[in-house]
């Protein structure tokens, strides 16, 4: 999921992650090693 123009993202634990780029990719598969951000791991997960 790409987010544009946001200043921060709050995860399920309530932690606020500042956003300093115009577009960021949010992980939706929950397998990223750098949650809440997508690191491309979803591409190698079997369906
Ligand atoms: S959506 Fe989870 S690693 Fe990309």
PDB file of C-alpha atoms and ligand atoms in Angstrom:
ATOM      1  CA  UNK A   1       0.000   0.000   0.000  1.00  0.00           C
ATOM      2  CA  UNK A   2       1.468   3.325  -1.020  1.00  0.00           C
ATOM      3  CA  UNK A   3       0.800   6.332   1.171  1.00  0.00           C
ATOM      4  CA  UNK A   4       1.227   9.826  -0.173  1.00  0.00           C
ATOM      5  CA  UNK A   5       1.398  13.048   1.788  1.00  0.00           C
ATOM      6  CA  UNK A   6       1.193  11.602   5.295  1.00  0.00           C
ATOM      7  CA  UNK A   7       3.242  12.917   8.205  1.00  0.00           C
ATOM      8  CA  UNK A   8       3.173   9.749  10.325  1.00  0.00           C
ATOM      9  CA  UNK A   9       1.795   6.224  10.620  1.00  0.00           C
ATOM     10  CA  UNK A  10       0.514   4.743  13.880  1.00  0.00           C
ATOM     11  CA  UNK A  11       0.807   0.970  14.194  1.00  0.00           C
ATOM     12  CA  UNK A  12      -1.468  -1.426  16.096  1.00  0.00           C
ATOM     13  CA  UNK A  13       0.658  -1.040  19.236  1.00  0.00           C
ATOM     14  CA  UNK A  14       0.182   2.714  19.186  1.00  0.00           C
ATOM     15  CA  UNK A  15       3.739   3.487  18.099  1.00  0.00           C
ATOM     16  CA  UNK A  16       3.912   6.509  15.827  1.00  0.00           C
ATOM     17  CA  UNK A  17       6.365   6.234  12.916  1.00  0.00           C
ATOM     18  CA  UNK A  18       7.299   9.592  11.395  1.00  0.00           C
ATOM     19  CA  UNK A  19       7.221   9.822   7.592  1.00  0.00           C
ATOM     20  CA  UNK A  20       9.817  12.034   5.953  1.00  0.00           C
ATOM     21  CA  UNK A  21       9.289  11.088   2.309  1.00  0.00           C
ATOM     22  CA  UNK A  22       6.482  12.104  -0.069  1.00  0.00           C
ATOM     23  CA  UNK A  23       5.545   8.453  -0.747  1.00  0.00           C
ATOM     24  CA  UNK A  24       6.068   5.431   1.507  1.00  0.00           C
ATOM     25  CA  UNK A  25       5.112   1.766   1.131  1.00  0.00           C
ATOM     26  CA  UNK A  26       3.197   0.277   4.043  1.00  0.00           C
ATOM     27  CA  UNK A  27       3.505  -3.496   4.609  1.00  0.00           C
ATOM     28  CA  UNK A  28       0.190  -5.343   4.317  1.00  0.00           C
ATOM     29  CA  UNK A  29       1.536  -8.914   4.524  1.00  0.00           C
ATOM     30  CA  UNK A  30       2.998  -8.484   8.031  1.00  0.00           C
ATOM     31  CA  UNK A  31       6.221 -10.288   7.017  1.00  0.00           C
ATOM     32  CA  UNK A  32       8.503  -7.302   6.480  1.00  0.00           C
ATOM     33  CA  UNK A  33      11.664  -7.113   8.595  1.00  0.00           C
ATOM     34  CA  UNK A  34      11.143  -3.373   8.927  1.00  0.00           C
ATOM     35  CA  UNK A  35       7.486  -3.027   9.841  1.00  0.00           C
ATOM     36  CA  UNK A  36       5.412  -1.011   9.306  1.00  0.00           C
ATOM     37  CA  UNK A  37       7.266  -0.423   6.027  1.00  0.00           C
ATOM     38  CA  UNK A  38       7.294  -2.830   3.094  1.00  0.00           C
ATOM     39  CA  UNK A  39      10.750  -4.289   2.381  1.00  0.00           C
ATOM     40  CA  UNK A  40       9.712  -6.414  -0.612  1.00  0.00           C
ATOM     41  CA  UNK A  41       9.373  -9.674   1.349  1.00  0.00           C
ATOM     42  CA  UNK A  42       5.811 -10.092   0.036  1.00  0.00           C
ATOM     43  CA  UNK A  43       7.292 -10.908  -3.371  1.00  0.00           C
ATOM     44  CA  UNK A  44       8.799 -14.185  -2.118  1.00  0.00           C
ATOM     45  CA  UNK A  45       5.905 -15.417   0.049  1.00  0.00           C
ATOM     46  CA  UNK A  46       4.169 -18.449  -1.514  1.00  0.00           C
ATOM     47  CA  UNK A  47       0.487 -17.896  -2.273  1.00  0.00           C
TER      48      UNK A  47
HETATM   49  S1  LIG B   1       3.676  -5.927   1.794  1.00  0.00           S
HETATM   50 FE1  LIG B   1       4.741  -6.893   3.379  1.00  0.00          FE
HETATM   51  S2  LIG B   1       6.768  -6.847   2.708  1.00  0.00           S
HETATM   52 FE2  LIG B   1       5.705  -5.847   1.181  1.00  0.00          FE
END
